[in-house]
mmCIF file of C-alpha atoms in Angstrom:
data_model
loop_
_atom_site.group_PDB
_atom_site.id
_atom_site.type_symbol
_atom_site.label_atom_id
_atom_site.label_comp_id
_atom_site.label_asym_id
_atom_site.label_seq_id
_atom_site.Cartn_x
_atom_site.Cartn_y
_atom_site.Cartn_z
ATOM 1 C CA UNK P 1 -0.001 -0.013 -0.008
ATOM 2 C CA UNK P 2 1.196 3.494 -0.884
ATOM 3 C CA UNK P 3 0.885 4.812 2.677
ATOM 4 C CA UNK P 4 3.095 2.019 4.056
ATOM 5 C CA UNK P 5 6.299 3.106 2.296
ATOM 6 C CA UNK P 6 9.477 2.722 4.353
ATOM 7 C CA UNK P 7 12.875 4.403 3.732
ATOM 8 C CA UNK P 8 14.060 0.971 2.413
ATOM 9 C CA UNK P 9 11.293 1.086 -0.233
ATOM 10 C CA UNK P 10 12.561 4.450 -1.449
ATOM 11 C CA UNK P 11 15.795 2.953 -2.742
ATOM 12 C CA UNK P 12 18.117 5.370 -0.959
ATOM 13 C CA UNK P 13 21.942 5.296 -0.928
ATOM 14 C CA UNK P 14 23.762 3.567 1.962
ATOM 15 C CA UNK P 15 25.162 6.992 2.983
ATOM 16 C CA UNK P 16 21.728 8.577 3.443
ATOM 17 C CA UNK P 17 20.308 5.427 5.106
ATOM 18 C CA UNK P 18 23.209 5.438 7.635
ATOM 19 C CA UNK P 19 22.513 9.138 8.432
ATOM 20 C CA UNK P 20 18.819 8.495 8.991
ATOM 21 C CA UNK P 21 19.666 5.575 11.303
ATOM 22 C CA UNK P 22 22.154 7.719 13.259
ATOM 23 C CA UNK P 23 19.510 10.453 13.589
ATOM 24 C CA UNK P 24 16.997 7.912 14.886
ATOM 25 C CA UNK P 25 14.555 8.563 12.044
ATOM 26 C CA UNK P 26 12.721 5.316 11.579
ATOM 27 C CA UNK P 27 9.839 5.890 9.171
ATOM 28 C CA UNK P 28 9.098 8.512 6.520
ATOM 29 C CA UNK P 29 6.327 11.035 7.345
ATOM 30 C CA UNK P 30 3.401 11.392 4.931
ATOM 31 C CA UNK P 31 5.015 14.224 2.942
ATOM 32 C CA UNK P 32 8.288 12.264 2.652
ATOM 33 C CA UNK P 33 6.448 9.141 1.379
ATOM 34 C CA UNK P 34 4.670 11.208 -1.270
ATOM 35 C CA UNK P 35 7.365 13.724 -2.345
ATOM 36 C CA UNK P 36 10.616 11.709 -2.330
ATOM 37 C CA UNK P 37 9.662 9.227 -5.124
ATOM 38 C CA UNK P 38 8.401 12.081 -7.357
ATOM 39 C CA UNK P 39 11.457 14.297 -6.808
ATOM 40 C CA UNK P 40 13.800 11.351 -7.339
ATOM 41 C CA UNK P 41 11.985 10.758 -10.631
ATOM 42 C CA UNK P 42 12.947 14.304 -11.626
ATOM 43 C CA UNK P 43 9.390 15.613 -11.403
ATOM 44 C CA UNK P 44 8.573 19.123 -10.205
ATOM 45 C CA UNK P 45 6.297 19.062 -7.179
ATOM 46 C CA UNK P 46 3.719 21.486 -5.709
ATOM 47 C CA UNK P 47 3.135 20.404 -2.115
ATOM 48 C CA UNK P 48 0.533 21.867 0.185
ATOM 49 C CA UNK P 49 1.961 20.917 3.524
ATOM 50 C CA UNK P 50 2.066 22.608 6.914
ATOM 51 C CA UNK P 51 5.309 23.146 8.834
ATOM 52 C CA UNK P 52 6.435 20.401 11.180
ATOM 53 C CA UNK P 53 5.660 17.536 8.786
ATOM 54 C CA UNK P 54 9.198 16.647 7.755
ATOM 55 C CA UNK P 55 9.510 18.772 4.587
ATOM 56 C CA UNK P 56 13.284 19.312 4.859
ATOM 57 C CA UNK P 57 13.991 15.605 4.385
ATOM 58 C CA UNK P 58 11.318 15.437 1.707
ATOM 59 C CA UNK P 59 13.311 17.735 -0.584
ATOM 60 C CA UNK P 60 16.745 17.232 1.049
ATOM 61 C CA UNK P 61 17.030 13.483 0.444
ATOM 62 C CA UNK P 62 16.403 13.644 -3.363
ATOM 63 C CA UNK P 63 18.870 16.538 -3.691
ATOM 64 C CA UNK P 64 21.586 14.538 -1.898
ATOM 65 C CA UNK P 65 20.863 11.385 -3.890
ATOM 66 C CA UNK P 66 21.460 13.165 -7.176
ATOM 67 C CA UNK P 67 24.474 15.358 -6.331
ATOM 68 C CA UNK P 68 27.286 15.265 -8.842
ATOM 69 C CA UNK P 69 30.415 15.447 -6.732
ATOM 70 C CA UNK P 70 32.648 16.023 -9.794
ATOM 71 C CA UNK P 71 31.378 19.465 -10.762
ATOM 72 C CA UNK P 72 32.126 22.785 -9.084
ATOM 73 C CA UNK P 73 28.906 24.731 -9.652
ATOM 74 C CA UNK P 74 25.846 25.130 -7.395
ATOM 75 C CA UNK P 75 23.422 22.276 -8.078
ATOM 76 C CA UNK P 76 20.553 23.021 -5.705
ATOM 77 C CA UNK P 77 19.153 26.248 -4.366
ATOM 78 C CA UNK P 78 16.744 26.255 -1.391
ATOM 79 C CA UNK P 79 14.856 29.485 -0.696
ATOM 80 C CA UNK P 80 13.514 30.223 2.778
ATOM 81 C CA UNK P 81 11.508 33.172 4.083
ATOM 82 C CA UNK P 82 13.453 33.595 7.316
ATOM 83 C CA UNK P 83 17.057 33.369 8.546
ATOM 84 C CA UNK P 84 16.065 30.964 11.305
ATOM 85 C CA UNK P 85 14.458 28.520 8.898
ATOM 86 C CA UNK P 86 17.445 28.807 6.478
ATOM 87 C CA UNK P 87 19.828 27.903 9.330
ATOM 88 C CA UNK P 88 17.618 25.058 10.428
ATOM 89 C CA UNK P 89 17.481 23.609 6.867
ATOM 90 C CA UNK P 90 21.252 23.947 6.575
ATOM 91 C CA UNK P 91 21.799 22.094 9.841
ATOM 92 C CA UNK P 92 19.382 19.273 8.880
ATOM 93 C CA UNK P 93 21.097 18.901 5.459
ATOM 94 C CA UNK P 94 24.533 18.653 7.136
ATOM 95 C CA UNK P 95 23.155 15.892 9.381
ATOM 96 C CA UNK P 96 21.686 14.020 6.403
ATOM 97 C CA UNK P 97 24.888 14.384 4.407
ATOM 98 C CA UNK P 98 27.314 13.477 7.229
ATOM 99 C CA UNK P 99 28.462 10.366 5.297
ATOM 100 C CA UNK P 100 28.800 12.092 1.876
ATOM 101 C CA UNK P 101 32.463 12.912 1.440
ATOM 102 C CA UNK P 102 33.100 16.365 0.044
ATOM 103 C CA UNK P 103 29.533 17.621 0.599
ATOM 104 C CA UNK P 104 29.250 21.377 1.232
ATOM 105 C CA UNK P 105 26.249 23.553 1.953
ATOM 106 C CA UNK P 106 26.334 27.354 2.445
ATOM 107 C CA UNK P 107 23.618 29.519 3.968
ATOM 108 C CA UNK P 108 23.286 33.060 2.587
ATOM 109 C CA UNK P 109 21.186 35.132 4.987
ATOM 110 C CA UNK P 110 20.835 38.754 5.982
ATOM 111 C CA UNK P 111 22.323 39.892 9.254
ATOM 112 C CA UNK P 112 25.483 37.887 8.679
ATOM 113 C CA UNK P 113 28.807 39.170 7.338
ATOM 114 C CA UNK P 114 29.106 39.098 3.575
ATOM 115 C CA UNK P 115 32.780 38.269 3.834
ATOM 116 C CA UNK P 116 32.056 35.178 5.868
ATOM 117 C CA UNK P 117 29.548 34.096 3.233
ATOM 118 C CA UNK P 118 32.018 34.863 0.433
ATOM 119 C CA UNK P 119 34.508 32.501 2.093
ATOM 120 C CA UNK P 120 31.839 29.800 2.264
ATOM 121 C CA UNK P 121 31.130 30.274 -1.467
ATOM 122 C CA UNK P 122 34.855 30.043 -2.307
ATOM 123 C CA UNK P 123 34.695 26.445 -1.051
ATOM 124 C CA UNK P 124 32.322 25.602 -3.931
ATOM 125 C CA UNK P 125 29.221 24.345 -2.078
ATOM 126 C CA UNK P 126 26.943 22.028 -4.088
ATOM 127 C CA UNK P 127 23.841 23.332 -2.210
ATOM 128 C CA UNK P 128 22.900 26.900 -1.138
ATOM 129 C CA UNK P 129 20.147 27.732 1.351
ATOM 130 C CA UNK P 130 19.223 31.422 1.233
ATOM 131 C CA UNK P 131 16.773 34.187 2.000
ATOM 132 C CA UNK P 132 15.698 35.928 -1.207
ATOM 133 C CA UNK P 133 17.121 39.461 -0.551
ATOM 134 C CA UNK P 134 20.591 38.313 0.411
ATOM 135 C CA UNK P 135 20.766 35.801 -2.443
ATOM 136 C CA UNK P 136 19.949 38.459 -5.081
ATOM 137 C CA UNK P 137 22.459 40.827 -3.484
ATOM 138 C CA UNK P 138 25.231 38.115 -3.722
ATOM 139 C CA UNK P 139 24.264 37.262 -7.310
ATOM 140 C CA UNK P 140 24.340 40.961 -8.240
ATOM 141 C CA UNK P 141 27.870 41.261 -6.805
ATOM 142 C CA UNK P 142 28.885 38.166 -8.796
ATOM 143 C CA UNK P 143 29.753 36.284 -5.584
ATOM 144 C CA UNK P 144 27.542 33.416 -6.550
ATOM 145 C CA UNK P 145 26.261 31.895 -9.818
ATOM 146 C CA UNK P 146 22.879 30.114 -9.867
ATOM 147 C CA UNK P 147 22.619 29.810 -13.649
ATOM 148 C CA UNK P 148 23.320 26.066 -13.748
ATOM 149 C CA UNK P 149 21.281 24.690 -10.849
ATOM 150 C CA UNK P 150 19.351 21.423 -11.270
ATOM 151 C CA UNK P 151 16.822 21.910 -8.418
ATOM 152 C CA UNK P 152 15.128 24.975 -6.950
ATOM 153 C CA UNK P 153 13.186 24.567 -3.678
ATOM 154 C CA UNK P 154 10.770 27.256 -2.491
ATOM 155 C CA UNK P 155 10.034 26.465 1.163
ATOM 156 C CA UNK P 156 7.136 28.127 2.946
ATOM 157 C CA UNK P 157 6.202 29.981 -0.264
ATOM 158 C CA UNK P 158 3.184 31.606 1.419
ATOM 159 C CA UNK P 159 5.390 33.060 4.140
ATOM 160 C CA UNK P 160 7.687 34.492 1.418
ATOM 161 C CA UNK P 161 4.635 36.062 -0.187
ATOM 162 C CA UNK P 162 3.489 37.587 3.155
ATOM 163 C CA UNK P 163 6.949 39.045 3.675
ATOM 164 C CA UNK P 164 6.919 40.746 0.263
ATOM 165 C CA UNK P 165 9.417 38.458 -1.505
ATOM 166 C CA UNK P 166 7.251 37.551 -4.489
ATOM 167 C CA UNK P 167 9.100 39.864 -6.947
ATOM 168 C CA UNK P 168 12.450 38.517 -5.704
ATOM 169 C CA UNK P 169 11.223 34.928 -6.300
ATOM 170 C CA UNK P 170 10.239 35.818 -9.873
ATOM 171 C CA UNK P 171 13.687 37.333 -10.413
ATOM 172 C CA UNK P 172 15.391 34.207 -9.039
ATOM 173 C CA UNK P 173 13.229 32.048 -11.359
ATOM 174 C CA UNK P 174 14.490 34.126 -14.326
ATOM 175 C CA UNK P 175 18.175 33.738 -13.252
ATOM 176 C CA UNK P 176 17.979 29.941 -13.079
ATOM 177 C CA UNK P 177 17.780 27.388 -15.930
ATOM 178 C CA UNK P 178 14.422 26.976 -17.693
ATOM 179 C CA UNK P 179 14.528 23.196 -17.416
ATOM 180 C CA UNK P 180 15.230 23.029 -13.671
ATOM 181 C CA UNK P 181 13.306 20.867 -11.260
ATOM 182 C CA UNK P 182 11.167 22.975 -8.857
ATOM 183 C CA UNK P 183 9.770 21.872 -5.504
ATOM 184 C CA UNK P 184 7.325 24.355 -3.971
ATOM 185 C CA UNK P 185 6.126 23.852 -0.425
ATOM 186 C CA UNK P 186 3.337 26.008 1.037
ATOM 187 C CA UNK P 187 0.911 25.594 3.931
ATOM 188 C CA UNK P 188 -1.694 27.635 1.970
ATOM 189 C CA UNK P 189 -2.083 28.334 -1.762
ATOM 190 C CA UNK P 190 -2.981 32.043 -2.183
ATOM 191 C CA UNK P 191 -3.593 33.388 -5.681
ATOM 192 C CA UNK P 192 -0.052 34.788 -6.157
ATOM 193 C CA UNK P 193 1.496 31.381 -5.354
ATOM 194 C CA UNK P 194 -0.915 29.719 -7.781
ATOM 195 C CA UNK P 195 0.173 32.288 -10.434
ATOM 196 C CA UNK P 196 3.779 31.200 -9.967
ATOM 197 C CA UNK P 197 2.895 27.538 -10.268
ATOM 198 C CA UNK P 198 0.907 28.164 -13.483
ATOM 199 C CA UNK P 199 3.673 30.279 -14.995
ATOM 200 C CA UNK P 200 6.723 28.198 -14.053
ATOM 201 C CA UNK P 201 5.527 24.748 -13.058
ATOM 202 C CA UNK P 202 3.410 23.356 -15.835
ATOM 203 C CA UNK P 203 2.980 19.601 -15.483
ATOM 204 C CA UNK P 204 4.152 19.528 -11.862
ATOM 205 C CA UNK P 205 2.777 16.797 -9.582
ATOM 206 C CA UNK P 206 0.525 18.119 -6.853
ATOM 207 C CA UNK P 207 0.539 16.778 -3.267
ATOM 208 C CA UNK P 208 -1.816 17.843 -0.519
ATOM 209 C CA UNK P 209 -0.808 16.637 2.921
ATOM 210 C CA UNK P 210 -3.153 17.177 5.844
ATOM 211 C CA UNK P 211 -1.128 17.210 9.045
ATOM 212 C CA UNK P 212 -1.427 14.017 11.007
ATOM 213 C CA UNK P 213 -0.561 13.486 14.625
ATOM 214 C CA UNK P 214 1.259 10.249 13.691
ATOM 215 C CA UNK P 215 3.820 12.295 11.784
ATOM 216 C CA UNK P 216 5.023 13.201 15.295
ATOM 217 C CA UNK P 217 5.344 9.691 16.543
ATOM 218 C CA UNK P 218 6.722 9.910 20.093
ATOM 219 C CA UNK P 219 5.037 12.907 21.651
ATOM 220 C CA UNK P 220 2.743 12.423 24.657
ATOM 221 C CA UNK P 221 0.192 15.248 24.350
ATOM 222 C CA UNK P 222 -1.655 16.524 27.422
ATOM 223 C CA UNK P 223 -4.246 19.169 28.023
ATOM 224 C CA UNK P 224 -4.977 20.900 31.312
ATOM 225 C CA UNK P 225 -7.921 23.186 32.096
ATOM 226 C CA UNK P 226 -6.096 26.066 33.751
ATOM 227 C CA UNK P 227 -7.160 29.645 34.542
ATOM 228 C CA UNK P 228 -4.823 32.278 33.136
ATOM 229 C CA UNK P 229 -3.599 33.350 36.565
ATOM 230 C CA UNK P 230 -2.544 29.775 37.465
ATOM 231 C CA UNK P 231 -0.532 28.960 34.332
ATOM 232 C CA UNK P 232 2.925 29.884 35.685
ATOM 233 C CA UNK P 233 2.372 27.786 38.836
ATOM 234 C CA UNK P 234 1.131 24.875 36.723
ATOM 235 C CA UNK P 235 4.226 24.931 34.517
ATOM 236 C CA UNK P 236 6.445 24.893 37.604
ATOM 237 C CA UNK P 237 4.541 22.014 39.225
ATOM 238 C CA UNK P 238 4.658 19.914 36.016
ATOM 239 C CA UNK P 239 8.389 20.580 35.597
ATOM 240 C CA UNK P 240 8.998 19.470 39.196
ATOM 241 C CA UNK P 241 6.758 16.405 38.927
ATOM 242 C CA UNK P 242 8.219 15.203 35.608
ATOM 243 C CA UNK P 243 11.791 16.348 36.475
ATOM 244 C CA UNK P 244 12.025 18.440 33.290
ATOM 245 C CA UNK P 245 15.268 20.312 32.680
ATOM 246 C CA UNK P 246 14.857 21.572 29.105
ATOM 247 C CA UNK P 247 11.549 22.963 27.932
ATOM 248 C CA UNK P 248 10.064 25.594 25.621
ATOM 249 C CA UNK P 249 7.081 27.714 26.617
ATOM 250 C CA UNK P 250 5.185 29.156 23.654
ATOM 251 C CA UNK P 251 3.342 32.499 23.838
ATOM 252 C CA UNK P 252 1.367 34.274 21.079
ATOM 253 C CA UNK P 253 2.896 37.756 21.487
ATOM 254 C CA UNK P 254 6.250 39.427 22.184
ATOM 255 C CA UNK P 255 4.747 41.189 25.157
ATOM 256 C CA UNK P 256 3.496 37.939 26.676
ATOM 257 C CA UNK P 257 6.880 36.226 26.250
ATOM 258 C CA UNK P 258 8.561 39.015 28.234
ATOM 259 C CA UNK P 259 5.981 38.813 31.023
ATOM 260 C CA UNK P 260 6.071 35.033 31.245
ATOM 261 C CA UNK P 261 9.907 34.933 31.144
ATOM 262 C CA UNK P 262 10.077 37.523 33.951
ATOM 263 C CA UNK P 263 7.544 35.621 36.099
ATOM 264 C CA UNK P 264 9.266 32.284 35.656
ATOM 265 C CA UNK P 265 12.622 33.893 36.579
ATOM 266 C CA UNK P 266 11.030 35.543 39.621
ATOM 267 C CA UNK P 267 9.949 32.081 40.755
ATOM 268 C CA UNK P 268 13.466 30.765 40.624
ATOM 269 C CA UNK P 269 13.576 29.084 37.190
ATOM 270 C CA UNK P 270 16.388 29.924 34.792
ATOM 271 C CA UNK P 271 14.543 31.321 31.731
ATOM 272 C CA UNK P 272 15.434 33.297 28.633
ATOM 273 C CA UNK P 273 13.159 34.946 26.089
ATOM 274 C CA UNK P 274 13.205 34.979 22.257
ATOM 275 C CA UNK P 275 10.876 37.040 19.994
ATOM 276 C CA UNK P 276 11.005 38.899 16.704
ATOM 277 C CA UNK P 277 12.372 42.186 18.138
ATOM 278 C CA UNK P 278 15.493 40.553 19.504
ATOM 279 C CA UNK P 279 18.507 41.029 17.196
ATOM 280 C CA UNK P 280 20.170 38.138 15.359
ATOM 281 C CA UNK P 281 23.373 38.241 17.473
ATOM 282 C CA UNK P 282 21.453 37.992 20.727
ATOM 283 C CA UNK P 283 19.223 35.240 19.319
ATOM 284 C CA UNK P 284 22.270 33.192 18.357
ATOM 285 C CA UNK P 285 23.795 33.663 21.849
ATOM 286 C CA UNK P 286 20.556 32.619 23.574
ATOM 287 C CA UNK P 287 20.219 29.543 21.278
ATOM 288 C CA UNK P 288 23.864 28.550 21.872
ATOM 289 C CA UNK P 289 23.366 28.836 25.628
ATOM 290 C CA UNK P 290 20.110 26.803 25.408
ATOM 291 C CA UNK P 291 21.842 24.059 23.417
ATOM 292 C CA UNK P 292 24.648 24.012 26.028
ATOM 293 C CA UNK P 293 22.042 23.572 28.833
ATOM 294 C CA UNK P 294 22.937 26.922 30.443
ATOM 295 C CA UNK P 295 19.261 27.542 31.302
ATOM 296 C CA UNK P 296 16.081 25.436 31.629
ATOM 297 C CA UNK P 297 13.208 27.363 29.985
ATOM 298 C CA UNK P 298 13.122 29.090 26.628
ATOM 299 C CA UNK P 299 10.063 31.336 26.281
ATOM 300 C CA UNK P 300 9.351 32.059 22.581
ATOM 301 C CA UNK P 301 6.898 33.255 20.007
ATOM 302 C CA UNK P 302 6.063 31.301 16.852
ATOM 303 C CA UNK P 303 8.214 33.582 14.689
ATOM 304 C CA UNK P 304 11.254 32.185 16.435
ATOM 305 C CA UNK P 305 9.946 28.628 16.601
ATOM 306 C CA UNK P 306 10.781 27.957 12.962
ATOM 307 C CA UNK P 307 14.458 28.143 13.727
ATOM 308 C CA UNK P 308 14.561 26.167 16.946
ATOM 309 C CA UNK P 309 16.182 22.895 16.073
ATOM 310 C CA UNK P 310 17.543 21.387 19.268
ATOM 311 C CA UNK P 311 17.573 17.622 19.654
ATOM 312 C CA UNK P 312 17.027 17.175 23.378
ATOM 313 C CA UNK P 313 14.004 19.373 24.263
ATOM 314 C CA UNK P 314 12.031 17.317 26.800
ATOM 315 C CA UNK P 315 8.728 19.154 26.699
ATOM 316 C CA UNK P 316 6.759 21.958 25.093
ATOM 317 C CA UNK P 317 4.208 24.097 26.902
ATOM 318 C CA UNK P 318 1.485 26.029 25.105
ATOM 319 C CA UNK P 319 1.074 28.902 27.572
ATOM 320 C CA UNK P 320 -1.156 30.539 24.933
ATOM 321 C CA UNK P 321 -3.119 28.265 22.633
ATOM 322 C CA UNK P 322 -1.873 29.058 19.089
ATOM 323 C CA UNK P 323 -4.014 31.186 16.766
ATOM 324 C CA UNK P 324 -3.505 28.855 13.754
ATOM 325 C CA UNK P 325 -4.072 25.112 13.788
ATOM 326 C CA UNK P 326 -0.802 24.255 11.992
ATOM 327 C CA UNK P 327 1.192 26.151 14.595
ATOM 328 C CA UNK P 328 0.107 23.604 17.174
ATOM 329 C CA UNK P 329 1.808 20.780 15.248
ATOM 330 C CA UNK P 330 4.821 22.979 14.564
ATOM 331 C CA UNK P 331 5.208 23.832 18.252
ATOM 332 C CA UNK P 332 4.894 20.306 19.592
ATOM 333 C CA UNK P 333 7.264 19.113 16.854
ATOM 334 C CA UNK P 334 10.091 20.952 18.632
ATOM 335 C CA UNK P 335 10.262 18.036 21.064
ATOM 336 C CA UNK P 336 10.769 14.315 20.285
ATOM 337 C CA UNK P 337 13.422 15.048 17.673
ATOM 338 C CA UNK P 338 16.158 12.697 16.453
ATOM 339 C CA UNK P 339 14.345 9.574 17.666
ATOM 340 C CA UNK P 340 13.727 10.806 21.234
ATOM 341 C CA UNK P 341 10.334 10.962 22.937
ATOM 342 C CA UNK P 342 8.833 14.173 24.301
ATOM 343 C CA UNK P 343 5.826 15.739 26.009
ATOM 344 C CA UNK P 344 3.521 18.577 25.063
ATOM 345 C CA UNK P 345 1.237 20.363 27.540
ATOM 346 C CA UNK P 346 -1.514 22.782 26.467
ATOM 347 C CA UNK P 347 -2.787 25.060 29.213
ATOM 348 C CA UNK P 348 -6.386 25.784 28.340
ATOM 349 C CA UNK P 349 -8.174 28.686 30.019
ATOM 350 C CA UNK P 350 -11.938 28.996 29.653
ATOM 351 C CA UNK P 351 -11.627 31.423 26.717
ATOM 352 C CA UNK P 352 -9.317 28.956 24.837
ATOM 353 C CA UNK P 353 -11.701 25.996 24.837
ATOM 354 C CA UNK P 354 -13.292 26.488 21.381
ATOM 355 C CA UNK P 355 -9.850 27.193 19.861
ATOM 356 C CA UNK P 356 -8.378 24.012 21.391
ATOM 357 C CA UNK P 357 -11.350 21.925 20.158
ATOM 358 C CA UNK P 358 -10.769 23.158 16.650
ATOM 359 C CA UNK P 359 -7.060 22.315 16.826
ATOM 360 C CA UNK P 360 -7.881 18.789 17.973
ATOM 361 C CA UNK P 361 -10.339 18.307 15.127
ATOM 362 C CA UNK P 362 -7.988 19.712 12.513
ATOM 363 C CA UNK P 363 -4.771 17.949 13.566
ATOM 364 C CA UNK P 364 -6.533 14.752 14.623
ATOM 365 C CA UNK P 365 -4.424 14.755 17.751
ATOM 366 C CA UNK P 366 -5.676 13.265 20.962
ATOM 367 C CA UNK P 367 -4.295 15.131 23.991
ATOM 368 C CA UNK P 368 -5.058 13.354 27.263
ATOM 369 C CA UNK P 369 -6.047 15.086 30.501
ATOM 370 C CA UNK P 370 -3.062 15.555 32.822
ATOM 371 C CA UNK P 371 -3.487 14.940 36.525
ATOM 372 C CA UNK P 372 -1.346 17.135 38.743
#
């Protein structure tokens, strides 16, 4: 049956299979089962898929399988709306390609020194992961040539549209070969994205993946009815009861993250805050400290969540219930990475009940009541 594909069925190289095993990735998610065979068959693909469903491997594995290690030009270009996502994709590709001798990937993102990026390009990477503005800047300065690529990936195309990158994307399309393979991933398909698919992707295969809870296999999901004023105390009691040392607390607004971070710290927990107004340098320092276990609780908004790729996060708390259904899956997907298990707790105040019910219907998840 089509939905029972394993990685063995996908006819992957021993190098990629060994990396998947080392990362503890046992079975392909729905998007991987559907996209990998098509992309390996040199088809272009339009995939409607939410974040947190395993898209990076869905396009990353076919790219790695077809790399030509004997040529010096850029073979694959992956476009991302945000720096955080670009860095996350780069890190996942490095993990996947750990057994491919000579593999190089460079990320070209704003907020990072051009000279550092020039040095990376001098090493002749086969794959580039970039944000649109910085890529066009580097192409304009003749630091990078994308005129011979085989594959172009547009990840989170709807986010790129929201951020005003649609003109840049058209320009990038024009600078790359006409006969390239294109993989476009988008959680929604607004009119402007459809226009791009009609203009540049005639004959592409279309995939529509509804998020499924089983694409996050080892997460125990819990739900607690909890008045707003008791949420901080509840988090602290759960952390003590479950002996949790590394968690993320998600809030819907920058303002809320600051308040929650301050209240957790006032109660003796070591907590740091990340939101969109915090500069790239500080973000990197906070994330490095978090990876090194220098503090216990990271309080973050969804903007930042896209770039949080840390293997050993034990639990995720939804302090605020997310405003969009897909964000729920994306948030809980921060835990149980690299073959580990994890926990997700949603703190549901009276006003959140309808929102939570809709999330459960949409994601087909089944959070259990948690007894404190």
